[in-house]
Short mmCIF file of N, CA and C in Angstrom, two decimals:
data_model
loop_
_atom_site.label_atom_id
_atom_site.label_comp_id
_atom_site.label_asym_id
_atom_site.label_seq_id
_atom_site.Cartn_x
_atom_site.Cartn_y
_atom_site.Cartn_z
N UNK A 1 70.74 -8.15 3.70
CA UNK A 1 71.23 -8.40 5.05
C UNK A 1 70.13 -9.11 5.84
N UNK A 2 70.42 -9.83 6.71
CA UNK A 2 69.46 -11.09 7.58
C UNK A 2 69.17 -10.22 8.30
N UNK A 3 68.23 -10.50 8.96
CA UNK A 3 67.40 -10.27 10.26
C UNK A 3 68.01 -10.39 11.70
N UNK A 4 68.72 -9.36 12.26
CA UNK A 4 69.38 -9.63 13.36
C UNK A 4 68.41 -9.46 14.53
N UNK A 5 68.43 -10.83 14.80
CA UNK A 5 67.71 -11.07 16.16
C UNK A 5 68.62 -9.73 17.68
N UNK A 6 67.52 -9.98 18.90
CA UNK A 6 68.59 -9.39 19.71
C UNK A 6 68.78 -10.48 20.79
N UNK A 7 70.43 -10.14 20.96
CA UNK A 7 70.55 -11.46 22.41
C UNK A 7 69.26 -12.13 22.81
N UNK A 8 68.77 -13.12 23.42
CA UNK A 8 68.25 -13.74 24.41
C UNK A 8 68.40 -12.57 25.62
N UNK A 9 69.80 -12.32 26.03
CA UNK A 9 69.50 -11.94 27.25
C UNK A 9 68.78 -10.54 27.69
N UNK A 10 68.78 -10.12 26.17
CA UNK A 10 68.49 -8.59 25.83
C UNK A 10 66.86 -8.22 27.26
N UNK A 11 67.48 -6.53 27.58
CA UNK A 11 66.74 -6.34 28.76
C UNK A 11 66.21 -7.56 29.68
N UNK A 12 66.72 -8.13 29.90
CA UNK A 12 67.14 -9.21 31.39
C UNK A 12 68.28 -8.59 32.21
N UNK A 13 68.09 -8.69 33.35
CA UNK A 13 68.62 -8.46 34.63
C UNK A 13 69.16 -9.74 35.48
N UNK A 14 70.52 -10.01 35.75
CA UNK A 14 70.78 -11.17 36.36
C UNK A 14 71.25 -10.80 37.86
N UNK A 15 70.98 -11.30 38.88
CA UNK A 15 72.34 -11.23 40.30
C UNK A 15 73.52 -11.37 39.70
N UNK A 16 74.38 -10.79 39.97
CA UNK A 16 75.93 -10.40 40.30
C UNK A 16 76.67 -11.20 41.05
N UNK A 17 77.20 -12.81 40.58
CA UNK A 17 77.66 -13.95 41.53
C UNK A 17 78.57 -12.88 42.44
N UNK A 18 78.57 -13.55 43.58
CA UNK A 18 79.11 -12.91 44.83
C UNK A 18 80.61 -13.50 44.84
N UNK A 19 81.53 -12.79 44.90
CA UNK A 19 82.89 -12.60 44.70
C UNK A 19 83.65 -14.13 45.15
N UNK A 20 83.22 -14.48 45.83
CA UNK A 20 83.94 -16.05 46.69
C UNK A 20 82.62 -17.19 46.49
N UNK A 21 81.78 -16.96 45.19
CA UNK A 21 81.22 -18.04 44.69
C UNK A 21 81.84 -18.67 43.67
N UNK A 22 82.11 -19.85 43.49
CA UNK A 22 83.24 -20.44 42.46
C UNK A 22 82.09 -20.51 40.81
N UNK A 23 82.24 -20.28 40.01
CA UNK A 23 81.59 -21.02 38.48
C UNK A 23 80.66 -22.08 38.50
N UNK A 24 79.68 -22.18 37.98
CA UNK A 24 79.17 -23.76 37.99
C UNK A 24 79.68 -24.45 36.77
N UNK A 25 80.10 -23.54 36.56
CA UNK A 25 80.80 -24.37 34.74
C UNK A 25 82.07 -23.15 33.97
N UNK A 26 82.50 -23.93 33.40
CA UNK A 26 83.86 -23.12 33.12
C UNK A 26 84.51 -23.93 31.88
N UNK A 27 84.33 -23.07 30.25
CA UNK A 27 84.15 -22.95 29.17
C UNK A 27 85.06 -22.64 28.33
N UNK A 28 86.07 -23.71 27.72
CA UNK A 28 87.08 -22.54 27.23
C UNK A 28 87.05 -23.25 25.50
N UNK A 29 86.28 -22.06 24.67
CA UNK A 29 86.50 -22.25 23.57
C UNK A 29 87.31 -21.10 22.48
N UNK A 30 88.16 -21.82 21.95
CA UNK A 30 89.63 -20.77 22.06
C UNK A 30 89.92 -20.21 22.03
N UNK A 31 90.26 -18.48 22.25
CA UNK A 31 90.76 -18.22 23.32
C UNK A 31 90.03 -17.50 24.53
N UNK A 32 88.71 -17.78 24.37
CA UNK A 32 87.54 -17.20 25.16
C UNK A 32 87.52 -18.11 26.05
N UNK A 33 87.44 -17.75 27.69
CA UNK A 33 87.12 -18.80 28.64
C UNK A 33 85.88 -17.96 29.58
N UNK A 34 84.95 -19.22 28.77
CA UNK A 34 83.37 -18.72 29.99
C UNK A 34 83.07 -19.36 31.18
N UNK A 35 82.86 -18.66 31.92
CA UNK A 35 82.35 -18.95 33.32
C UNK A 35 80.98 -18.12 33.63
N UNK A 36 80.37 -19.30 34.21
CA UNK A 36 79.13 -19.82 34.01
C UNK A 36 78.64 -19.62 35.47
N UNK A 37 77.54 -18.91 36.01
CA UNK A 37 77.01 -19.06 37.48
C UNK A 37 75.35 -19.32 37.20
N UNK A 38 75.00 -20.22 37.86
CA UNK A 38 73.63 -20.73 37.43
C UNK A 38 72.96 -20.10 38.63
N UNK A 39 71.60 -19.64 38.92
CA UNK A 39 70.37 -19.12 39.25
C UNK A 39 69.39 -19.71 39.45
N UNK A 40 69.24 -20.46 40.69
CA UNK A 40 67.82 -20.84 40.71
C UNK A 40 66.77 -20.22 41.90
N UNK A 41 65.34 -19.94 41.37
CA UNK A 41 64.87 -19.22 42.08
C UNK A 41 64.39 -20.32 43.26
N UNK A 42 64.02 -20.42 44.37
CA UNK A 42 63.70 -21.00 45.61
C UNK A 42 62.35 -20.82 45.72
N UNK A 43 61.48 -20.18 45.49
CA UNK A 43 60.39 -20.11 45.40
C UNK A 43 58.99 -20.60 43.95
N UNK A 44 59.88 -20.79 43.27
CA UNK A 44 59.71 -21.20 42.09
C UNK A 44 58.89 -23.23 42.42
N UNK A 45 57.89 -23.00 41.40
CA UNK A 45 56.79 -24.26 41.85
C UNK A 45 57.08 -24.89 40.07
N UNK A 46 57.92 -24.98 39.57
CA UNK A 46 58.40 -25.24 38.15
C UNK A 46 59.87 -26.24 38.61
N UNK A 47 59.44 -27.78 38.23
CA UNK A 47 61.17 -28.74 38.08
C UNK A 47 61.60 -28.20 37.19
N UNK A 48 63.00 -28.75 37.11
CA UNK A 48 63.85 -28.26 36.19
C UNK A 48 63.41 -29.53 34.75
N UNK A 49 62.95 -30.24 35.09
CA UNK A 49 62.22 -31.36 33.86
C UNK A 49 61.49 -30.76 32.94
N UNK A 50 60.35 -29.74 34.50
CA UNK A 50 58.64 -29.29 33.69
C UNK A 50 59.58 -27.80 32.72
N UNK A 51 60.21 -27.12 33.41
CA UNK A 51 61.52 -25.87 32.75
C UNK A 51 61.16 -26.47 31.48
N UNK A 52 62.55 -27.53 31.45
CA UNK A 52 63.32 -27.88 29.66
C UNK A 52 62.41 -28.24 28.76
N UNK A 53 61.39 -29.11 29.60
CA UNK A 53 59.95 -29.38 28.91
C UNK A 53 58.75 -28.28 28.05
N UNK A 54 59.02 -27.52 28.81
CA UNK A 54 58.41 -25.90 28.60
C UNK A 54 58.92 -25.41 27.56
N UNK A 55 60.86 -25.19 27.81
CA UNK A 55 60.67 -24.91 26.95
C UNK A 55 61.17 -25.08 25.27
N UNK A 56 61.53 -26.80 25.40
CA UNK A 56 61.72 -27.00 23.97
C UNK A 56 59.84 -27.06 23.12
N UNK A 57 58.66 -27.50 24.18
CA UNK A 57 57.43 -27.13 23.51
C UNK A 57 57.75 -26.11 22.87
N UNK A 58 58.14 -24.49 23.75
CA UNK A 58 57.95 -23.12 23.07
C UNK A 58 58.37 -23.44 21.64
N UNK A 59 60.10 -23.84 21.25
CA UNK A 59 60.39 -23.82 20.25
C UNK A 59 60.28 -24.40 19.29
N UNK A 60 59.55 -25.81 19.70
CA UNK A 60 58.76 -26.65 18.46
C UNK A 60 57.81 -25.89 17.84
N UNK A 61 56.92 -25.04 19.01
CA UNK A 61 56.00 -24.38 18.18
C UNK A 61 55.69 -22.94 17.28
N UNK A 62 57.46 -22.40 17.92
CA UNK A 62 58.00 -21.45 17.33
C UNK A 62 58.22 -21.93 15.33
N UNK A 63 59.15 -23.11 15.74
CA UNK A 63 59.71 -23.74 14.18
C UNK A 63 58.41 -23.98 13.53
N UNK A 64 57.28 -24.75 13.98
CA UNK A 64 56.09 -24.94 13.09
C UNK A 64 55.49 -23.65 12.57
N UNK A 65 55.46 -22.95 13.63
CA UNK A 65 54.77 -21.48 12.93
C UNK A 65 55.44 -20.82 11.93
N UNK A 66 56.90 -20.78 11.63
CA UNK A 66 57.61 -20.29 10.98
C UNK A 66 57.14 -21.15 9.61
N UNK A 67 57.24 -22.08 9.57
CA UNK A 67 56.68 -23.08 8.03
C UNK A 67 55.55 -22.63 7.68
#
């Protein structure tokens, strides 16, 4: 048997979109429909460029270490 990773989201804590906030995205792969509320912190000194940048580095250097 493989190695079962745990969620990503595992022990993370998210806000609770507020009832009359609409989806930022809305997902329907069949017969599952996801809806999506995105989070951005306001205080945060990180673009969303330097973010994705961050963190496909992490996982390049995740995959190299694994070899």
């Amino acid at each position: 048997m493989a190695n079962k990773l745990p969620p990503a989201t595992a022990g993370m804590t998210f806000p609770r979109p507020k009832p009359d906030t609409s989806p930022s995205m809305v997902k329907k792969i069949g017969k599952t429909t996801y809806l999506v509320w995105a989070h951005f912190s306001e205080t945060s000194t990180e673009t969303m460029e330097d973010k994705i940048k961050r963190m496909l580095r992490e996982e390049v250097r995740q995959m190299m270490a694994q070899e």
